[in-house]
CSV table of C-alpha atoms in Angstrom, one decimal:
chain,number,residue,atom,x,y,z
A,158,MET,CA,-0.1,-0.2,0.1
A,159,GLY,CA,2.9,2.2,0.6
A,160,ARG,CA,4.3,2.1,-2.7
A,161,VAL,CA,1.0,3.2,-4.5
A,162,ARG,CA,1.1,6.4,-2.0
A,163,ARG,CA,4.4,6.9,-3.2
A,164,VAL,CA,3.2,6.4,-6.7
A,165,LEU,CA,0.4,8.8,-6.4
A,166,ARG,CA,2.1,11.6,-5.1
A,167,ARG,CA,4.3,12.3,-7.8
A,168,PRO,CA,3.0,15.1,-9.9
A,169,ALA,CA,3.1,13.5,-13.4
A,170,VAL,CA,1.1,10.7,-12.2
A,171,ILE,CA,-1.6,13.5,-10.5
A,172,GLY,CA,-0.9,15.2,-13.7
A,173,VAL,CA,-2.3,12.2,-15.7
A,174,LEU,CA,-5.0,11.2,-13.5
A,175,VAL,CA,-6.8,14.9,-13.4
A,176,ALA,CA,-5.8,14.8,-17.5
A,177,GLY,CA,-8.2,11.0,-18.0
A,178,VAL,CA,-10.9,12.4,-15.6
A,179,LEU,CA,-11.3,15.7,-17.6
A,180,ALA,CA,-11.2,13.2,-20.8
A,181,VAL,CA,-13.9,11.4,-19.7
A,182,THR,CA,-16.0,14.1,-18.5
A,183,ALA,CA,-15.5,16.0,-22.0
A,184,GLY,CA,-16.4,12.9,-24.0
A,185,LEU,CA,-19.3,12.8,-22.0
A,186,VAL,CA,-20.5,15.8,-22.3
A,187,TRP,CA,-20.0,15.4,-26.1
A,188,PHE,CA,-21.5,12.2,-26.5
A,189,GLN,CA,-24.2,12.3,-24.0
A,190,PRO,CA,-24.6,8.2,-24.2
A,191,TRP,CA,-27.5,8.5,-21.1
A,192,LYS,CA,-29.3,9.8,-24.1
A,193,LEU,CA,-29.2,6.2,-26.1
A,194,TRP,CA,-31.6,4.9,-23.0
A,195,VAL,CA,-33.7,8.1,-22.3
A,196,ASN,CA,-37.1,8.4,-24.4
A,197,GLU,CA,-38.9,11.2,-25.2
A,198,THR,CA,-41.9,11.0,-26.1
A,199,VAL,CA,-44.2,14.0,-27.9
A,200,ARG,CA,-48.4,14.2,-28.8
A,201,GLU,CA,-49.3,17.0,-30.9
A,202,ALA,CA,-53.0,17.3,-32.4
A,203,VAL,CA,-53.0,18.1,-36.2
A,204,PRO,CA,-52.6,22.2,-36.4
A,205,THR,CA,-55.2,24.0,-37.6
A,206,ALA,CA,-54.4,27.0,-38.1
A,207,ALA,CA,-50.9,28.6,-37.3
A,208,GLY,CA,-49.4,27.9,-33.8
A,209,ALA,CA,-53.4,26.1,-33.1
A,210,ALA,CA,-54.9,23.1,-32.8
A,211,ARG,CA,-58.6,22.2,-32.6
A,212,PRO,CA,-60.0,20.2,-29.8
A,213,GLY,CA,-59.8,16.9,-31.0
A,214,GLY,CA,-57.1,16.7,-33.0
A,215,GLY,CA,-59.9,17.7,-36.3
A,216,THR,CA,-58.0,18.9,-39.7
A,217,ASP,CA,-61.1,20.7,-41.2
A,218,GLY,CA,-59.1,23.0,-44.2
A,219,VAL,CA,-56.1,21.2,-44.0
A,220,ARG,CA,-54.4,20.4,-47.3
A,221,THR,CA,-51.4,17.9,-47.0
A,222,LEU,CA,-48.7,19.2,-49.6
A,223,ALA,CA,-46.6,16.0,-49.5
A,224,THR,CA,-45.5,13.0,-48.0
A,225,GLY,CA,-42.7,10.0,-46.9
A,226,GLU,CA,-42.5,7.1,-44.6
A,227,LEU,CA,-38.5,7.2,-42.9
A,228,ILE,CA,-36.1,5.0,-43.9
A,229,SER,CA,-33.5,4.1,-40.9
A,230,HIS,CA,-30.1,5.3,-41.2
A,231,GLU,CA,-27.7,5.8,-38.1
A,232,HIS,CA,-29.9,4.3,-35.8
A,233,ARG,CA,-33.4,2.9,-36.5
A,234,THR,CA,-36.4,5.0,-37.0
A,235,SER,CA,-39.8,4.7,-38.8
A,236,GLY,CA,-42.7,7.0,-38.9
A,237,SER,CA,-44.1,8.9,-41.4
A,238,VAL,CA,-43.7,12.9,-42.6
A,239,ARG,CA,-46.2,14.8,-44.0
A,240,ILE,CA,-46.0,18.9,-45.3
A,241,LEU,CA,-49.4,20.1,-44.2
A,242,GLN,CA,-50.3,23.5,-45.3
A,243,LEU,CA,-53.2,25.2,-42.9
A,244,PRO,CA,-56.1,27.3,-43.6
A,245,ASP,CA,-54.1,30.7,-43.2
A,246,GLY,CA,-51.8,29.6,-45.7
A,247,SER,CA,-49.3,28.7,-42.9
A,248,ARG,CA,-47.1,25.1,-43.3
A,249,VAL,CA,-46.5,22.9,-41.1
A,250,LEU,CA,-44.4,19.5,-41.3
A,251,ARG,CA,-45.4,16.9,-39.2
A,252,LEU,CA,-44.0,14.0,-37.8
A,253,GLU,CA,-46.6,11.0,-37.2
A,254,HIS,CA,-45.6,8.0,-35.0
A,255,LEU,CA,-42.1,8.6,-35.0
A,256,ASP,CA,-40.2,5.7,-33.4
A,257,THR,CA,-36.0,6.6,-33.6
A,258,SER,CA,-33.5,6.8,-31.1
A,259,ASN,CA,-32.4,10.1,-28.3
A,260,GLY,CA,-29.3,11.6,-28.8
A,261,PRO,CA,-27.1,15.3,-28.6
A,262,ASP,CA,-28.3,18.1,-31.2
A,263,VAL,CA,-30.6,16.1,-33.5
A,264,LYS,CA,-32.4,18.3,-35.7
A,265,VAL,CA,-35.4,18.1,-38.2
A,266,LEU,CA,-34.4,19.3,-42.0
A,267,LEU,CA,-35.4,20.3,-44.8
A,268,SER,CA,-32.7,18.9,-47.6
A,269,ASP,CA,-32.0,18.5,-51.9
A,270,ALA,CA,-30.4,15.6,-50.9
A,271,PRO,CA,-31.7,12.3,-52.5
A,272,VAL,CA,-32.5,9.7,-49.8
A,273,LYS,CA,-30.4,6.3,-50.0
A,274,PRO,CA,-30.5,3.3,-47.8
A,275,GLY,CA,-27.9,2.3,-45.9
A,276,GLU,CA,-24.3,3.5,-45.0
A,277,ASP,CA,-24.0,5.4,-48.6
A,278,GLY,CA,-26.9,7.5,-47.3
A,279,TRP,CA,-26.3,8.5,-43.7
A,280,ARG,CA,-24.1,11.8,-44.5
A,281,VAL,CA,-25.6,13.7,-47.6
A,282,PHE,CA,-28.7,15.8,-46.0
A,283,ASP,CA,-25.7,18.9,-44.8
A,284,ASP,CA,-24.0,19.4,-48.3
A,285,GLY,CA,-26.4,21.0,-50.5
A,286,ALA,CA,-29.2,23.1,-49.9
A,287,HIS,CA,-30.7,22.2,-46.5
A,288,ARG,CA,-33.0,24.1,-44.2
A,289,SER,CA,-32.9,23.4,-39.8
A,290,LEU,CA,-36.4,23.5,-38.9
A,291,GLY,CA,-35.5,22.6,-34.9
A,292,SER,CA,-34.0,20.8,-32.7
A,293,LEU,CA,-36.2,17.2,-33.1
A,294,LYS,CA,-39.1,17.8,-29.8
A,295,GLY,CA,-38.9,14.0,-28.7
A,296,ASN,CA,-37.7,10.4,-30.5
A,297,LYS,CA,-41.4,9.6,-30.1
A,298,GLY,CA,-44.7,10.2,-31.6
A,299,ASP,CA,-46.1,13.2,-33.4
A,300,GLN,CA,-45.2,16.8,-33.8
A,301,ASN,CA,-45.6,19.7,-35.8
A,302,TYR,CA,-42.8,22.0,-36.9
A,303,VAL,CA,-43.5,24.8,-38.8
A,304,VAL,CA,-42.0,25.7,-42.2
A,305,PRO,CA,-40.8,29.4,-42.6
A,306,ALA,CA,-42.8,31.4,-45.2
A,307,ASP,CA,-39.6,32.1,-47.2
A,308,VAL,CA,-38.9,28.0,-47.8
A,309,ASP,CA,-39.5,27.3,-51.4
A,310,LEU,CA,-40.7,23.8,-50.8
A,311,SER,CA,-40.0,22.6,-54.9
A,312,ARG,CA,-36.2,23.1,-53.4
A,313,TYR,CA,-36.0,20.4,-50.7
A,314,THR,CA,-36.3,16.4,-51.6
A,315,SER,CA,-35.9,15.3,-48.4
A,316,VAL,CA,-36.6,15.3,-44.6
A,317,SER,CA,-33.6,13.9,-42.9
A,318,ILE,CA,-33.7,13.5,-38.8
A,319,TRP,CA,-30.3,14.8,-38.6
A,320,CYS,CA,-27.9,14.8,-35.8
A,321,ASP,CA,-25.9,17.9,-35.8
A,322,ARG,CA,-23.4,16.9,-33.1
A,323,PHE,CA,-21.9,13.9,-35.4
A,324,ASP,CA,-23.4,14.9,-38.7
A,325,VAL,CA,-25.1,11.8,-39.4
A,326,SER,CA,-29.2,10.9,-40.2
A,327,PHE,CA,-31.0,9.0,-37.8
A,328,GLY,CA,-33.7,8.2,-41.0
A,329,ALA,CA,-34.9,10.2,-43.7
A,330,THR,CA,-37.4,9.9,-46.3
A,331,ALA,CA,-38.2,11.4,-49.8
A,332,LEU,CA,-41.0,14.0,-49.8
A,333,LYS,CA,-44.1,12.4,-52.9
A,334,PRO,CA,-45.6,15.8,-52.9
A,335,VAL,CA,-49.3,14.8,-53.3
A,336,ARG,CA,-51.5,15.8,-56.1
A,337,GLY,CA,-54.9,17.6,-55.9
């Protein structure tokens, strides 16, 4: 036991231990691994006017402009995406039945990138034109994201659940315009 105390009193050993503790702490803050086991469920109603939802989730006057089904990329991801136009002309991107992993700095991106299955599709969504609609509200459930009025939806052909921290897509879908 005496030998261990002598070694631990050396400045170099103390410096290495302090550096190690700082490195582990920085890694935990950066990676936030506990988020892989923490689920956040959001249950927002379908909106009928900018920022409002009807009691009972009614959708009178709401028009669907585009749809898509999420595929998995870096993390298993499922659910559907709809872009809605509300009676007042505003638009909302709606995630329905979303089920993905939680993570640090996850965003909802509109992108011009093509959706590719497998690893080929993991890192492409921020390469070209893209627009963040904000941080993912939860990794499960139904949620709404306002599409700003200045966004030209004809420029964006896909949606990605995007981890900005690690520049990787958790899942994505191609947007298919709805006729009519």
